[in-house]
Short mmCIF file of C-alpha atoms in Angstrom, two decimals:
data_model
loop_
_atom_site.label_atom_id
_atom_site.label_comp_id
_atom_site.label_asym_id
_atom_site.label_seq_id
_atom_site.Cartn_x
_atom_site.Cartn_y
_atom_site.Cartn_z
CA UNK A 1 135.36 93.70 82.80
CA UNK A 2 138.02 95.28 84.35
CA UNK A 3 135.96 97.69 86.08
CA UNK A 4 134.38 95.19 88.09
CA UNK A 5 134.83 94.73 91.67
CA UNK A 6 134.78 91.10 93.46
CA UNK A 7 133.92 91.85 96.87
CA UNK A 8 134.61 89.62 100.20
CA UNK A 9 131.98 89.48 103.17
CA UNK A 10 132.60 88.36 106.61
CA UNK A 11 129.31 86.57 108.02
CA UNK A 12 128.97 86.11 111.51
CA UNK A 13 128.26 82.08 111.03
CA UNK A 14 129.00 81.33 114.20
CA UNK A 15 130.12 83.17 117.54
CA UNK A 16 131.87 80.71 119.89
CA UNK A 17 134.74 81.45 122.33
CA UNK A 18 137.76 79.91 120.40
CA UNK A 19 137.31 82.00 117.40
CA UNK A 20 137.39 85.21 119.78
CA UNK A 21 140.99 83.80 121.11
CA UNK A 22 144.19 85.31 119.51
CA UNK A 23 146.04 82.98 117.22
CA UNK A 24 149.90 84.09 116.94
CA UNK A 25 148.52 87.44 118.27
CA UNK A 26 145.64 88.25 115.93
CA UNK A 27 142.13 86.91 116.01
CA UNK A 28 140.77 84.80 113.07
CA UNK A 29 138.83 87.20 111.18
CA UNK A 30 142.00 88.99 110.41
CA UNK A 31 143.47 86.68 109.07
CA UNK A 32 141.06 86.04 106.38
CA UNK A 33 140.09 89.80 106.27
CA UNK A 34 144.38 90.10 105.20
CA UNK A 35 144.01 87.12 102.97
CA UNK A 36 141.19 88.10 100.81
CA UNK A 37 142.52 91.62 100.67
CA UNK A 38 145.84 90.15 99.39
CA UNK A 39 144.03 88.33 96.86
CA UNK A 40 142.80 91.90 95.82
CA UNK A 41 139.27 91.77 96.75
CA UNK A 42 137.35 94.31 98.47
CA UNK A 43 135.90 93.98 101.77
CA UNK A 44 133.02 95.05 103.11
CA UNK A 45 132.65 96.83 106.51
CA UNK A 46 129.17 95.51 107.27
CA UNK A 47 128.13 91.85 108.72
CA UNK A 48 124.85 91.60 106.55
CA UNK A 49 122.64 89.26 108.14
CA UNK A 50 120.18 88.51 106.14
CA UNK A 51 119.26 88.54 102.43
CA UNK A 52 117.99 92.42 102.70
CA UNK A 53 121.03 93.68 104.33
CA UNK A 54 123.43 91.45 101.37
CA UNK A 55 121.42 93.26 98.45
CA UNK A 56 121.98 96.66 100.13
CA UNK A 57 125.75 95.91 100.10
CA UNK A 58 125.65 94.88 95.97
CA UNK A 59 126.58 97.93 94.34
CA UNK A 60 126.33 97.93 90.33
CA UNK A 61 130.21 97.83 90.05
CA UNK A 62 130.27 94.30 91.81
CA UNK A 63 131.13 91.47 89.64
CA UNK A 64 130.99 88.66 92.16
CA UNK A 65 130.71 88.06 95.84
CA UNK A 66 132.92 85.96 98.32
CA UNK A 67 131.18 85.09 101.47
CA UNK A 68 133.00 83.28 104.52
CA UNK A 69 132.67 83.51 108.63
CA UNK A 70 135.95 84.59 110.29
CA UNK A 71 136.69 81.25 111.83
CA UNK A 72 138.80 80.32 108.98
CA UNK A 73 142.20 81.45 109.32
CA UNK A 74 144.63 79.15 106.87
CA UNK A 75 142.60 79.83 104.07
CA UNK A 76 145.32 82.46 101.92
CA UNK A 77 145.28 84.88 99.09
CA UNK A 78 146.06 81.67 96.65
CA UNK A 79 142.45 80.15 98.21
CA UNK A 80 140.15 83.28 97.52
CA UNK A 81 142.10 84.08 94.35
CA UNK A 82 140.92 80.99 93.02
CA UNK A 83 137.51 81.33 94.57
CA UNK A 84 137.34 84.56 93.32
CA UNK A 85 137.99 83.47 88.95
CA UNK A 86 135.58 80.96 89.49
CA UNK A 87 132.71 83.27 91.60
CA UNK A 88 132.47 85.21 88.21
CA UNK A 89 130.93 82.72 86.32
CA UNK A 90 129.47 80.31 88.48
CA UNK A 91 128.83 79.56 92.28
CA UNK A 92 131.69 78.34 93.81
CA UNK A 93 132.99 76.61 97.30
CA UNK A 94 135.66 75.89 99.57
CA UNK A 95 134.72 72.99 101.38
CA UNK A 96 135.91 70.74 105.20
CA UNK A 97 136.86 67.33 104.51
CA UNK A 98 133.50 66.70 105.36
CA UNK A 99 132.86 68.03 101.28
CA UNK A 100 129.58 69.07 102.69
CA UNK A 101 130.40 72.04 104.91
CA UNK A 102 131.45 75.77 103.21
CA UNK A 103 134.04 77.25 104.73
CA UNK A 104 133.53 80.06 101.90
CA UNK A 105 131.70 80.37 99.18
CA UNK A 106 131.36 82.39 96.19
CA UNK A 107 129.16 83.66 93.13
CA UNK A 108 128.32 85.65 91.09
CA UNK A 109 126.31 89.02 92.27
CA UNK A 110 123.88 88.50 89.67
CA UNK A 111 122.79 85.10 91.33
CA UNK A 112 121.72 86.91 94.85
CA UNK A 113 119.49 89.00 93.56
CA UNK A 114 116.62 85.99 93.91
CA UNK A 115 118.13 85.42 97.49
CA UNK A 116 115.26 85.58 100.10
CA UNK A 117 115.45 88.90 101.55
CA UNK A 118 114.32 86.90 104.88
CA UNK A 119 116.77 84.27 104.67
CA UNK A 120 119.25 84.43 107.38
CA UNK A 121 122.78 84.49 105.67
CA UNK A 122 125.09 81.99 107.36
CA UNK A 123 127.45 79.83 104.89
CA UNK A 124 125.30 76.36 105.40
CA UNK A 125 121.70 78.48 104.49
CA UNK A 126 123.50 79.70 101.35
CA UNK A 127 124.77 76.41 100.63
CA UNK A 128 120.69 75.49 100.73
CA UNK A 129 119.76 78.07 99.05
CA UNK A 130 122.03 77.14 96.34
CA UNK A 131 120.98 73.49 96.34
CA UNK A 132 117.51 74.22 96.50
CA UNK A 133 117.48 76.21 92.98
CA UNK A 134 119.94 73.50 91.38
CA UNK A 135 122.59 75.33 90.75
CA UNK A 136 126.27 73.71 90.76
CA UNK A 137 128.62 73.91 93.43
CA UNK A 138 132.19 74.07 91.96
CA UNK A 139 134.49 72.93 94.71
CA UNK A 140 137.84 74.76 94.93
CA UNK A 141 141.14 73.26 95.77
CA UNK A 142 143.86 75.69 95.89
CA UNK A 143 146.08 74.89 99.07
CA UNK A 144 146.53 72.12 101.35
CA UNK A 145 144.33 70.35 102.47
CA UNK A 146 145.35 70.56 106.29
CA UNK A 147 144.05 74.24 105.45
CA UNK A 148 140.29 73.54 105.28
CA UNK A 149 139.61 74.03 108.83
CA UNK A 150 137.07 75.98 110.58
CA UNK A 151 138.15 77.22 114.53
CA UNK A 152 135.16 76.01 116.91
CA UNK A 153 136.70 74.09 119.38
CA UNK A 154 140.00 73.37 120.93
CA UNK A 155 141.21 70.85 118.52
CA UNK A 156 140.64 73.13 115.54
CA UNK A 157 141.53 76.00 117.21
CA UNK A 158 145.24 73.76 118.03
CA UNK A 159 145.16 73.13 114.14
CA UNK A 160 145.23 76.54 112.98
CA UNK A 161 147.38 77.72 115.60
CA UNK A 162 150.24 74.55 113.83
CA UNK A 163 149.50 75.44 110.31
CA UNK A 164 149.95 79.59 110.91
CA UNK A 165 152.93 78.51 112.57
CA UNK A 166 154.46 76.62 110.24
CA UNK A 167 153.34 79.06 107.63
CA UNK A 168 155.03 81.90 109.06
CA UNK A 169 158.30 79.79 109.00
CA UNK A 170 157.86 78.66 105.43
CA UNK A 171 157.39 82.48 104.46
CA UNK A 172 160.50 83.32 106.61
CA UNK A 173 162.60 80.75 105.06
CA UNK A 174 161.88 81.53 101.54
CA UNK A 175 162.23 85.38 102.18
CA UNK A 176 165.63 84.59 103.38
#
């Protein structure tokens, strides 16, 4: 339905100093806020923190949600476009290396409305959730994979700051 909205949520997974830190002059939730709004989904403006405060946010008009912290910069438009097609039939997830650790994931809206209204909402309890009721994970793969980082420490924080750099010359370049 074309009516439908797929809408993106920032979680605050994690607070540590790094992710705080500018990274080619803007912090890393901005960079995913840009990338999943140039992927065309909508954002929300509140940090729901728990199950109660996600089910306020689901309007009737939302087709599928896309949950991710902000400490994960290199993920682009191409990443959460493809998150987004599969989110509206299935839960969905962009994964570290590890293959154990969300760095977003997504689903369809109809699926949270059993999600604990307790149930703090960081990406590893949804991941839980998820595994807990047996439903499967599809694992997206839409970039490289130096991309799949999450910013919580120096060395990550380094990694991000070499991929957006080298991103922003590749974009450069093929504008011309």
């Amino acid at each position: 339905d074309s009516l439908k909205r797929i809408v993106g949520i920032l979680i605050q997974d994690s607070d540590n100093l790094f992710m705080g830190m500018p990274l080619l002059g803007k912090p890393c939730s901005q960079y995913v806020e840009q990338a999943m709004a140039d992927a065309g989904v909508t954002i929300a403006a509140a940090r729901p923190a728990n199950g109660a405060d996600l089910h306020a946010l689901l309007a009737a008009d939302v087709q599928a949600v896309l949950l991710t912290g902000g400490n994960a910069p290199c993920l682009t438009d191409v990443t959460y476009r493809a998150l987004s097609l599969a989110a509206k039939e299935r839960a969905a997830a962009v994964l570290l290396a590890d293959m154990a650790t969300p760095l977003a994931l997504g689903m369809p809206a109809g699926m949270l409305q059993s999600l604990p209204k307790k149930m703090p909402l960081t990406l590893s309890s949804l991941m839980a959730w998820l595994n807990a009721q047996n439903q499967p994970v599809k694992v997206v793969h839409a970039q490289d994979p130096s991309a799949y980082l999450a910013v919580t420490d120096a060395a990550t924080y380094t990694s991000a700051f070499q991929f957006l750099r080298a991103e922003t010359v590749r974009r450069h370049m093929a504008a011309g």
